Short mmCIF file of C-alpha atoms in Angstrom, two decimals:
data_model
loop_
_atom_site.label_atom_id
_atom_site.label_comp_id
_atom_site.label_asym_id
_atom_site.label_seq_id
_atom_site.Cartn_x
_atom_site.Cartn_y
_atom_site.Cartn_z
CA MET A 236 0.02 0.17 0.17
CA LYS A 237 2.87 2.36 0.68
CA THR A 238 4.48 1.62 -2.55
CA ASN A 239 1.03 2.56 -4.20
CA GLU A 240 0.91 5.88 -2.42
CA SER A 241 3.93 6.46 -3.07
CA THR A 242 3.84 6.44 -6.90
CA VAL A 243 0.32 8.30 -6.68
CA ASN A 244 2.03 11.04 -4.82
CA VAL A 245 5.28 11.17 -7.32
CA SER A 246 2.54 11.05 -9.71
CA ARG A 247 0.56 13.95 -8.70
CA ARG A 248 3.88 16.07 -8.29
CA THR A 249 4.99 15.03 -11.93
CA THR A 250 1.72 15.96 -13.36
CA LEU A 251 1.74 19.34 -11.38
CA MET A 252 5.13 20.10 -12.47
CA MET A 253 4.30 19.47 -16.02
CA LEU A 254 1.30 21.29 -15.91
CA GLY A 255 3.08 24.44 -14.25
CA ALA A 256 5.58 24.41 -17.04
CA THR A 257 2.80 23.98 -19.90
CA PHE A 258 1.18 27.20 -18.60
CA LEU A 259 4.23 29.39 -17.66
CA GLY A 260 6.03 28.07 -21.05
CA GLY A 261 2.85 29.01 -23.16
CA CYS A 262 2.52 32.30 -21.61
CA ALA A 263 6.38 33.26 -21.90
CA THR A 264 6.11 33.22 -25.95
CA GLN A 265 7.74 36.24 -27.16
CA PRO A 266 5.87 37.95 -29.70
CA THR A 267 7.50 39.09 -33.20
CA SER A 268 6.10 42.52 -32.88
CA SER A 269 4.08 44.70 -30.59
CA ALA A 270 0.62 43.42 -32.43
CA GLU A 271 0.24 40.60 -29.13
CA PRO A 272 0.99 43.01 -26.57
CA GLU A 273 -1.21 45.79 -28.30
CA ALA A 274 -4.27 43.23 -28.53
CA LEU A 275 -4.06 42.47 -25.20
CA VAL A 276 -4.17 45.83 -23.98
CA ALA A 277 -7.25 46.42 -26.08
CA SER A 278 -8.84 43.43 -24.56
CA ALA A 279 -8.01 44.53 -21.05
CA ARG A 280 -9.75 47.81 -22.05
CA THR A 281 -12.99 45.28 -22.88
CA THR A 282 -12.75 43.46 -19.68
CA LEU A 283 -12.28 46.60 -17.72
CA SER A 284 -15.64 48.00 -19.23
CA ASN A 285 -17.50 44.66 -18.62
CA PHE A 286 -16.40 44.82 -14.65
CA ILE A 287 -17.28 48.51 -14.38
CA ARG A 288 -20.54 48.20 -16.25
CA ASP A 289 -21.77 44.72 -14.22
CA PRO A 290 -24.21 45.68 -11.31
CA ASP A 291 -22.81 42.73 -9.35
CA GLN A 292 -19.25 44.40 -9.71
CA THR A 293 -19.97 47.44 -7.26
CA TRP A 294 -17.00 46.99 -5.05
CA ILE A 295 -14.58 47.83 -7.52
CA GLN A 296 -16.48 51.12 -8.82
CA ASP A 297 -16.51 52.39 -5.17
CA ASN A 298 -12.99 51.10 -4.18
CA LEU A 299 -10.93 51.38 -7.58
CA ASN A 300 -10.17 55.23 -6.22
CA ARG A 301 -8.15 54.16 -3.07
CA SER A 302 -6.24 51.30 -4.50
CA ARG A 303 -2.87 51.83 -5.67
CA GLY A 304 -3.09 49.60 -8.95
CA ILE A 305 -4.79 47.23 -10.94
CA LEU A 306 -4.10 43.94 -12.96
CA ILE A 307 -6.20 42.95 -15.55
CA ALA A 308 -6.41 39.46 -17.23
CA PRO A 309 -8.68 39.65 -20.01
CA GLN A 310 -8.36 35.36 -20.38
CA LEU A 311 -7.44 32.69 -17.93
CA VAL A 312 -7.84 29.60 -19.16
CA ARG A 313 -8.24 26.67 -16.73
CA ALA A 314 -8.26 22.90 -17.95
CA GLY A 315 -7.92 19.58 -16.27
CA PHE A 316 -8.89 16.47 -15.37
CA ILE A 317 -8.41 15.75 -11.61
CA PHE A 318 -5.21 17.55 -11.99
CA GLY A 319 -5.58 21.00 -13.65
CA GLY A 320 -4.28 24.89 -13.94
CA SER A 321 -4.90 27.48 -15.26
CA GLY A 322 -3.03 30.40 -17.09
CA GLY A 323 -3.04 33.53 -19.08
CA ARG A 324 -1.74 37.13 -19.39
CA GLY A 325 -2.46 40.34 -17.72
CA VAL A 326 -1.46 44.22 -17.49
CA LEU A 327 -0.92 46.08 -14.69
CA CYS A 328 -1.82 49.94 -14.22
CA ALA A 329 -0.31 51.85 -11.14
CA ARG A 330 -1.08 55.06 -9.47
CA ASP A 331 0.98 57.58 -7.45
CA GLY A 332 0.77 61.40 -6.91
CA LYS A 333 1.46 61.80 -10.56
CA GLY A 334 -1.50 59.84 -11.79
CA TRP A 335 -1.97 56.57 -13.46
CA ALA A 336 1.02 54.55 -15.52
CA GLY A 337 1.41 51.26 -17.56
CA PRO A 338 0.95 48.89 -18.75
CA ALA A 339 3.27 46.39 -17.65
CA PHE A 340 2.99 42.73 -18.70
CA TYR A 341 2.85 39.76 -16.64
CA ASN A 342 2.44 36.01 -16.63
CA LEU A 343 -0.16 34.12 -14.58
CA ALA A 344 -0.37 30.23 -13.89
CA THR A 345 -1.51 28.23 -10.99
CA VAL A 346 -1.90 24.31 -10.59
CA SER A 347 -4.54 22.73 -8.43
CA VAL A 348 -5.37 19.20 -7.02
CA GLY A 349 -9.13 18.07 -7.05
CA PHE A 350 -12.10 16.90 -9.11
CA GLN A 351 -12.71 19.05 -12.28
CA ALA A 352 -13.12 18.57 -15.72
CA GLY A 353 -13.18 20.14 -19.21
CA ILE A 354 -12.06 23.90 -19.90
CA ASP A 355 -13.13 27.10 -18.79
CA VAL A 356 -12.23 30.17 -19.72
CA SER A 357 -12.61 33.52 -16.98
CA GLU A 358 -11.25 37.16 -17.23
CA ALA A 359 -10.33 38.52 -13.98
CA ILE A 360 -9.49 41.79 -12.26
CA ILE A 361 -6.85 42.15 -9.30
CA VAL A 362 -7.11 45.32 -7.23
CA VAL A 363 -4.21 46.36 -5.76
CA MET A 364 -5.16 48.05 -1.95
CA THR A 365 -1.58 48.25 -0.52
CA ASP A 366 2.12 49.26 -1.29
CA ARG A 367 3.19 45.20 -0.16
CA GLY A 368 1.14 44.38 -3.08
CA MET A 369 2.46 46.62 -5.29
CA ASN A 370 5.80 45.92 -4.30
CA SER A 371 5.14 42.02 -4.69
CA LEU A 372 4.09 42.99 -8.20
CA LEU A 373 7.47 44.81 -8.82
CA ALA A 374 9.33 41.70 -8.13
CA SER A 375 10.43 39.11 -10.86
CA SER A 376 7.61 36.78 -9.73
CA PHE A 377 5.47 36.32 -6.51
CA LYS A 378 2.77 33.82 -5.48
CA MET A 379 -0.45 35.54 -4.19
CA GLY A 380 -1.18 34.46 -1.00
CA GLY A 381 2.02 33.98 -0.07
CA ASP A 382 4.09 36.82 -0.47
CA ALA A 383 0.91 38.99 -0.57
CA SER A 384 -2.25 38.25 0.99
CA ILE A 385 -5.25 37.57 -1.32
CA ALA A 386 -9.09 37.94 -0.66
CA ALA A 387 -11.88 36.98 -3.48
CA GLY A 388 -13.99 40.26 -3.66
CA PRO A 389 -17.56 40.76 -2.74
CA VAL A 390 -20.29 40.34 -5.58
CA GLY A 391 -23.88 41.18 -5.74
CA ALA A 392 -25.71 41.97 -2.37
CA GLY A 393 -22.80 41.71 -0.41
CA ALA A 394 -20.48 43.85 -3.08
CA ARG A 395 -20.63 47.09 -0.51
CA SER A 396 -18.89 45.16 2.27
CA THR A 397 -15.63 46.08 3.96
CA ILE A 398 -13.03 43.49 3.00
CA THR A 399 -9.05 43.84 3.81
CA ALA A 400 -6.36 42.36 1.90
CA ASP A 401 -3.20 43.32 -0.42
CA LEU A 402 -4.95 42.15 -3.27
CA ILE A 403 -8.43 41.53 -4.11
CA THR A 404 -9.68 39.37 -6.93
CA PHE A 405 -12.89 39.37 -9.15
CA THR A 406 -13.29 36.87 -12.01
CA ARG A 407 -16.29 36.37 -14.63
CA ALA A 408 -16.54 33.14 -15.99
CA ARG A 409 -17.29 33.03 -19.85
CA GLY A 410 -17.76 28.86 -19.74
CA LEU A 411 -19.60 26.45 -17.84
CA TYR A 412 -18.13 27.01 -14.61
CA GLY A 413 -18.14 29.78 -11.63
CA GLY A 414 -15.41 32.02 -10.01
CA LEU A 415 -11.86 30.89 -10.55
CA ASN A 416 -10.03 30.52 -7.40
CA LEU A 417 -6.53 32.84 -7.58
CA ASP A 418 -4.80 31.75 -4.46
CA GLY A 419 -1.70 30.38 -5.19
CA THR A 420 -1.26 31.75 -8.48
CA VAL A 421 2.32 32.75 -9.79
CA VAL A 422 2.52 36.22 -11.38
CA SER A 423 5.81 36.72 -13.51
CA THR A 424 6.89 39.53 -14.82
CA ASN A 425 6.89 39.35 -18.98
CA VAL A 426 9.48 41.28 -20.07
CA PRO A 427 9.77 40.14 -23.91
CA TRP A 428 6.25 41.74 -24.04
CA ASN A 429 6.98 44.87 -22.11
CA ASP A 430 10.07 45.42 -24.68
CA ALA A 431 8.02 44.72 -27.73
CA PHE A 432 5.10 47.21 -26.17
CA PHE A 433 7.54 49.80 -25.71
CA GLY A 434 9.94 49.54 -28.26
CA ALA A 435 12.83 48.81 -25.77
CA ASN A 436 15.18 46.06 -24.23
CA ASN A 437 14.94 44.60 -20.92
CA VAL A 438 11.77 46.92 -19.84
CA LEU A 439 11.27 45.97 -15.89
CA PRO A 440 7.77 47.26 -14.28
CA PRO A 441 9.74 49.88 -12.27
CA ASP A 442 10.62 51.40 -15.12
CA ILE A 443 7.04 51.62 -16.51
CA LEU A 444 5.35 52.42 -13.01
CA ILE A 445 7.61 53.70 -10.62
CA ARG A 446 10.49 55.46 -12.54
CA ARG A 447 8.08 56.28 -15.80
CA THR A 448 10.99 55.93 -17.96
CA ARG A 449 9.08 53.94 -20.43
CA LYS A 450 6.00 55.37 -22.00
CA SER A 451 3.93 54.68 -25.03
CA PRO A 452 1.16 56.90 -26.76
CA LYS A 453 -0.61 53.02 -27.47
CA ALA A 454 -1.22 52.80 -23.73
CA ASP A 455 -3.22 56.08 -23.39
CA ALA A 456 -6.79 54.71 -23.88
CA LEU A 457 -6.40 52.16 -21.19
CA LEU A 458 -5.10 54.58 -18.77
CA ALA A 459 -7.81 56.82 -19.60
CA ASP A 460 -10.41 54.25 -19.16
CA VAL A 461 -8.50 53.63 -15.15
CA ALA A 462 -8.53 56.83 -14.36
CA ARG A 463 -12.15 57.45 -15.46
CA ALA A 464 -12.92 54.02 -13.57
CA ALA A 465 -11.12 55.43 -10.35
CA LYS A 466 -12.58 58.84 -9.92
#
């Protein structure tokens, strides 16, 4: 019996590592031009609009004005049978005394164990409420719920309730499932996409969000949307 249990555990670990590598590897593809990052920014605008217009998402509407930033992931794909995971890309806009800056590009990936079957696609918004949450995102990689506290945002009738965490997450499912749990998700900087979008080499999140040495007019529409939503 111990041998069988050991074999199962090894199989689980192997499957999880393969899933993680698959999602992270798929997210890390370097674009040949700025077309893919630009398309992601356009999708992020649509996702932000979806959440802002959703009557069940009033917490975002009421609290974005006191946030440090917002990470928008237009498409997170979850797939698997028993062993599963999810992955996608997102863009981060941050705010300081000068206003909003961004976007910085990120990969998101997580693996999970439990009963699940099939595939679904969700869009997500992660509201960054604290300096600790923002500092975590400025690192090359971090795990939500580990390096920064995470909480699922209230929706519907409870959307006006008080909630405290470094990161507040909201998801909207486009497929057959409900909301996606982002606790444990690994968020890593997508430098190739930063480089392609801003037309420079080795562009890091602090260059975009803190020092503001990298800017692009291609970001103006998204930043205007975020600023309007945060009023």
